mmCIF file of C-alpha atoms and ligand atoms in Angstrom:
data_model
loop_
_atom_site.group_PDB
_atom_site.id
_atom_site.type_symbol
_atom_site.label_atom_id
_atom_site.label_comp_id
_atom_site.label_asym_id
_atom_site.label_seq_id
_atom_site.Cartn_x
_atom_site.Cartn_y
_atom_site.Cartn_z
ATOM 1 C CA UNK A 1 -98.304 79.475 -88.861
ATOM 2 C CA UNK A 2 -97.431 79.705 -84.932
ATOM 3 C CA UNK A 3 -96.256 82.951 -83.878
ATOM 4 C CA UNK A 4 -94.439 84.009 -80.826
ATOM 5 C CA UNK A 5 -94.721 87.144 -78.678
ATOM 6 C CA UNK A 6 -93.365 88.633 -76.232
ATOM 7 C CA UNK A 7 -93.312 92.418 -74.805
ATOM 8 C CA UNK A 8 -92.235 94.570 -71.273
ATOM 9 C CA UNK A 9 -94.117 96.617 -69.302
ATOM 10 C CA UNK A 10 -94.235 99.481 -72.179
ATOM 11 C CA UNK A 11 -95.253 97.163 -74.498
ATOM 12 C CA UNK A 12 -98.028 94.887 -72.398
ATOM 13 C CA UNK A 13 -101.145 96.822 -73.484
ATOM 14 C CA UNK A 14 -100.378 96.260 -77.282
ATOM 15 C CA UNK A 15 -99.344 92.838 -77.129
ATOM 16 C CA UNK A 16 -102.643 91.829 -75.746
ATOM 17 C CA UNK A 17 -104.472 93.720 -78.518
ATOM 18 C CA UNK A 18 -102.427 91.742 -80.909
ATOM 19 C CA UNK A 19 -102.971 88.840 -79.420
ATOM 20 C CA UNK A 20 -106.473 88.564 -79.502
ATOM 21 C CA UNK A 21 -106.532 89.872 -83.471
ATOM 22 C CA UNK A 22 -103.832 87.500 -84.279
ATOM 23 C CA UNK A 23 -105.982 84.236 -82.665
ATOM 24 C CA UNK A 24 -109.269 86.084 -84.069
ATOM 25 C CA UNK A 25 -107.646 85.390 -87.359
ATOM 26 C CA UNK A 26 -107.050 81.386 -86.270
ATOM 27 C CA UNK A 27 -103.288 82.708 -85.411
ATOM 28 C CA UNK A 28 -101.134 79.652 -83.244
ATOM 29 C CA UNK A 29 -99.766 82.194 -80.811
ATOM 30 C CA UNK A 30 -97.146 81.521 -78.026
ATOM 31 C CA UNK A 31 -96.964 84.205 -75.724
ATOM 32 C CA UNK A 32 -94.005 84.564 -73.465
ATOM 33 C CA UNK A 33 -95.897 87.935 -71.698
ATOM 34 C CA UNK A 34 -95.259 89.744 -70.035
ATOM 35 C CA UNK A 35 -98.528 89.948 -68.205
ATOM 36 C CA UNK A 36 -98.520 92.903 -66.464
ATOM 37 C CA UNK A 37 -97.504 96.282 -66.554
ATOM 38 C CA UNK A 38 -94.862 95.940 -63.855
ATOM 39 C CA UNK A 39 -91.155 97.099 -65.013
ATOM 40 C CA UNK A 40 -89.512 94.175 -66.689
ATOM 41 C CA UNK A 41 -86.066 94.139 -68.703
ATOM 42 C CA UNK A 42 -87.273 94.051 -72.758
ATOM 43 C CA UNK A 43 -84.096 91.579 -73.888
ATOM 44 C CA UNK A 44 -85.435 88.614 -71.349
ATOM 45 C CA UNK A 45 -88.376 88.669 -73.830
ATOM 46 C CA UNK A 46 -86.463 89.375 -77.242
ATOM 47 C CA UNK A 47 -84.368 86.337 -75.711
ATOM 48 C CA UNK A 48 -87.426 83.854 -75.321
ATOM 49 C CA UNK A 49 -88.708 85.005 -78.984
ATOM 50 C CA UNK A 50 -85.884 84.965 -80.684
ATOM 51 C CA UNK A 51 -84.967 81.421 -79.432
ATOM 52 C CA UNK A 52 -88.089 80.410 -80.944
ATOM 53 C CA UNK A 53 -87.579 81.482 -84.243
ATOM 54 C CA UNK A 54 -84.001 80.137 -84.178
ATOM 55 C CA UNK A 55 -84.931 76.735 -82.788
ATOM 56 C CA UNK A 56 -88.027 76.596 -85.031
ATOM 57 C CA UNK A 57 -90.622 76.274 -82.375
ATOM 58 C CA UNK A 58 -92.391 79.766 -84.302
ATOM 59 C CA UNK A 59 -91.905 80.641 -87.853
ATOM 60 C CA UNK A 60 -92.622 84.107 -86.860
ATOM 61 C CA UNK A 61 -91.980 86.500 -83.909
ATOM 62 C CA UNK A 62 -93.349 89.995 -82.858
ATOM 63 C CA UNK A 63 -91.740 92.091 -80.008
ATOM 64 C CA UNK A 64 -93.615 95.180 -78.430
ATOM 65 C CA UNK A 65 -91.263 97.623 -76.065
ATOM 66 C CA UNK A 66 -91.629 101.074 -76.005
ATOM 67 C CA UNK A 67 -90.042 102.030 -79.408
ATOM 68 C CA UNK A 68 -89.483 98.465 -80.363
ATOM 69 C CA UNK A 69 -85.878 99.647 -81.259
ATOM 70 C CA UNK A 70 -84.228 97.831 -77.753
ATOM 71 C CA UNK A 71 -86.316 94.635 -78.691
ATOM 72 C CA UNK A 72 -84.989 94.683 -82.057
ATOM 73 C CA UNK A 73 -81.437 95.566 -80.834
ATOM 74 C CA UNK A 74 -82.042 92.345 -78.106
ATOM 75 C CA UNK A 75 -83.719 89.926 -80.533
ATOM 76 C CA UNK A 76 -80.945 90.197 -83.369
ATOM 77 C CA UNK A 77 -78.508 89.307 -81.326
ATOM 78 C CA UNK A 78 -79.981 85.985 -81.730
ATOM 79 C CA UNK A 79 -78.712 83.796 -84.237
ATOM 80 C CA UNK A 80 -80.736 83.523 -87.263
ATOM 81 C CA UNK A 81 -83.073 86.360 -85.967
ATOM 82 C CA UNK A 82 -83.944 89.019 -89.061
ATOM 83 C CA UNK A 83 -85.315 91.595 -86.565
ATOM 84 C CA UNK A 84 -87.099 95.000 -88.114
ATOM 85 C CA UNK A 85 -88.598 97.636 -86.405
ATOM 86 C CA UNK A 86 -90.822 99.343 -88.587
ATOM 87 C CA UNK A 87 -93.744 102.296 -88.018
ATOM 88 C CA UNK A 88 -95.372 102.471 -90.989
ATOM 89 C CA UNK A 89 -97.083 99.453 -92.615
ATOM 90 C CA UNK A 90 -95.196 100.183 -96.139
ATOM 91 C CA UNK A 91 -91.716 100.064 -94.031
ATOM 92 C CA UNK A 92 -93.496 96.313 -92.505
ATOM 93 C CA UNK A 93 -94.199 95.120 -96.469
ATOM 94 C CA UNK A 94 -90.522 95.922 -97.203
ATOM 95 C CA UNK A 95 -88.906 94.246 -94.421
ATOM 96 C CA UNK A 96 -90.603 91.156 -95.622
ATOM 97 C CA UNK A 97 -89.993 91.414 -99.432
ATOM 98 C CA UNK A 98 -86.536 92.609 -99.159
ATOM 99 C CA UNK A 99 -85.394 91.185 -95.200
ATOM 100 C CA UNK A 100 -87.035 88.385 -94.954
ATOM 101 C CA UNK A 101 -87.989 89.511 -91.252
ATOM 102 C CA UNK A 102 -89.054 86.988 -89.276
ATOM 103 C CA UNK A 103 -89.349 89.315 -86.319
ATOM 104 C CA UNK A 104 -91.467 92.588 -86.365
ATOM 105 C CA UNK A 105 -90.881 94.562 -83.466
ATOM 106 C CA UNK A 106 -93.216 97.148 -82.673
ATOM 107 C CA UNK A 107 -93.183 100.902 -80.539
ATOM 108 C CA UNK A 108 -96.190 101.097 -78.771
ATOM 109 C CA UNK A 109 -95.400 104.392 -77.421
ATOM 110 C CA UNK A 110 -94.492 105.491 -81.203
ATOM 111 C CA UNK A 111 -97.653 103.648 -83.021
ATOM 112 C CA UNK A 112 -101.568 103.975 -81.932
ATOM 113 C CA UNK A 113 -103.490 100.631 -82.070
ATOM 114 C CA UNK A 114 -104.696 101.201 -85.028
ATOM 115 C CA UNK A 115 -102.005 101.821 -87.112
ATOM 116 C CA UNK A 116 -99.758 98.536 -85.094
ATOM 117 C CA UNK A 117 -102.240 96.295 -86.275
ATOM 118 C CA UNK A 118 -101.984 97.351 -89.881
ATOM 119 C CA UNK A 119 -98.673 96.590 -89.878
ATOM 120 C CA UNK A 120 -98.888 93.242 -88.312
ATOM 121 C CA UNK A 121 -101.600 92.103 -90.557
ATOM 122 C CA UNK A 122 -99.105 93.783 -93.779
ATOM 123 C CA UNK A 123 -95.664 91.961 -92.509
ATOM 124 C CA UNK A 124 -97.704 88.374 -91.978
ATOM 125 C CA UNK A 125 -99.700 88.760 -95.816
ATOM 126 C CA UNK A 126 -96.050 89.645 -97.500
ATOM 127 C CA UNK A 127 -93.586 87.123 -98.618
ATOM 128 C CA UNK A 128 -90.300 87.566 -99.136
ATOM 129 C CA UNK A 129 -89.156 88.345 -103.208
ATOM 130 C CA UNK A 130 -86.191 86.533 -103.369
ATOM 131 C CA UNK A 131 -83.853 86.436 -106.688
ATOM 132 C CA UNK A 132 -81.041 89.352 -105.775
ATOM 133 C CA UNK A 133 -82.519 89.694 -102.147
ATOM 134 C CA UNK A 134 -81.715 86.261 -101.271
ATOM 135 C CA UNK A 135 -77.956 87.019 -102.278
ATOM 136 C CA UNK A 136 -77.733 89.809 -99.668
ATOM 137 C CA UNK A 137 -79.352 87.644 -96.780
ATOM 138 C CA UNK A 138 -76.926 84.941 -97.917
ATOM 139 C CA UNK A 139 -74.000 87.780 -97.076
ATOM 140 C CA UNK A 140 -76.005 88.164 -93.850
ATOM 141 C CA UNK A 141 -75.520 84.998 -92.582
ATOM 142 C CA UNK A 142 -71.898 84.906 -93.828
ATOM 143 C CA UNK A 143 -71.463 87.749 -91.280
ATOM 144 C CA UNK A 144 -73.274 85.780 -88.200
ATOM 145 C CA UNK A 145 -70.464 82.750 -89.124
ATOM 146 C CA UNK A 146 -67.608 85.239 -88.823
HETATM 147 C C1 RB5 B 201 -88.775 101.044 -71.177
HETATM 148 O O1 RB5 B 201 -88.935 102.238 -70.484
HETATM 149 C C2 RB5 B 201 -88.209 101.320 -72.567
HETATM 150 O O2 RB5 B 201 -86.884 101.693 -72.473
HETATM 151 C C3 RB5 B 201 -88.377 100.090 -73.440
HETATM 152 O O3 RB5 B 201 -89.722 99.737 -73.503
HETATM 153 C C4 RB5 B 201 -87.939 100.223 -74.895
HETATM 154 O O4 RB5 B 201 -88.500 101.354 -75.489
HETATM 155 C C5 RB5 B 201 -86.515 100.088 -75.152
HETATM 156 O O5 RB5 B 201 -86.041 100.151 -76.293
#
């Protein structure tokens, strides 16, 4: 499964922790940086991401800003894009059982290491359940047509 990432500045650090424990695992990653620390703008990245997931160049996507709620705000925006930002890796199982997120965007001012990749290794093992969930995504994309 290719995955895409992308982060800012406040985000950087994380991303490059999950990163290397996402291609440890034999992860396809495409990373669209940033690669620094230097002040970026976080939707030029949710942009890039979510574009992948919409023109199915990544089945998944995971966005790292400071809270991870501007990414998710930026990436959902996208068409297609089921962005959740979660901090907990319960909330990360849910949003793939229930959401069908294919984006997880992460705080890495709100989550330690630790706890981030926990929840990334949570929202890529979960699939989504289906049967009355499916319904509401279906209402979902009734709203992006509108
Ligand atoms: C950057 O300072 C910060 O605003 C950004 O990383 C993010 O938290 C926005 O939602």
């Amino acid at each position: 499964m290719k995955i895409s990432l992308g982060a800012d500045h406040a985000g950087f650090e994380l991303k490059q922790k999950i990163k290397a424990h996402l291609v440890n695992q034999g992860f396809e990653v495409g990373d669209h940086g940033t690669a620094s620390a230097e002040s970026v703008d976080y939707p030029d990245f949710a942009r890039a991401v979510g574009h992948d997931i919409a023109e199915n160049r990544a089945k998944r996507g995971i966005l790292v800003c400071g809270t991870g709620i501007g990414m998710a705000i930026a990436a959902n925006k996208v068409h297609g894009v089921r962005a959740a930002n979660v901090v907990s890796a319960d909330a990360a199982r849910l949003s793939r059982e229930h959401n069908d997120a294919n984006v997880l965007a992460l705080g890495a001012r709100l989550v330690d290491e630790q706890t981030a990749l926990q929840i990334v290794d949570k929202w890529l093992g979960t699939e989504f359940a289906g049967g009355r969930h499916l319904r509401r995504l279906e209402k979902i994309s009734e709203l992006e047509r509108q």
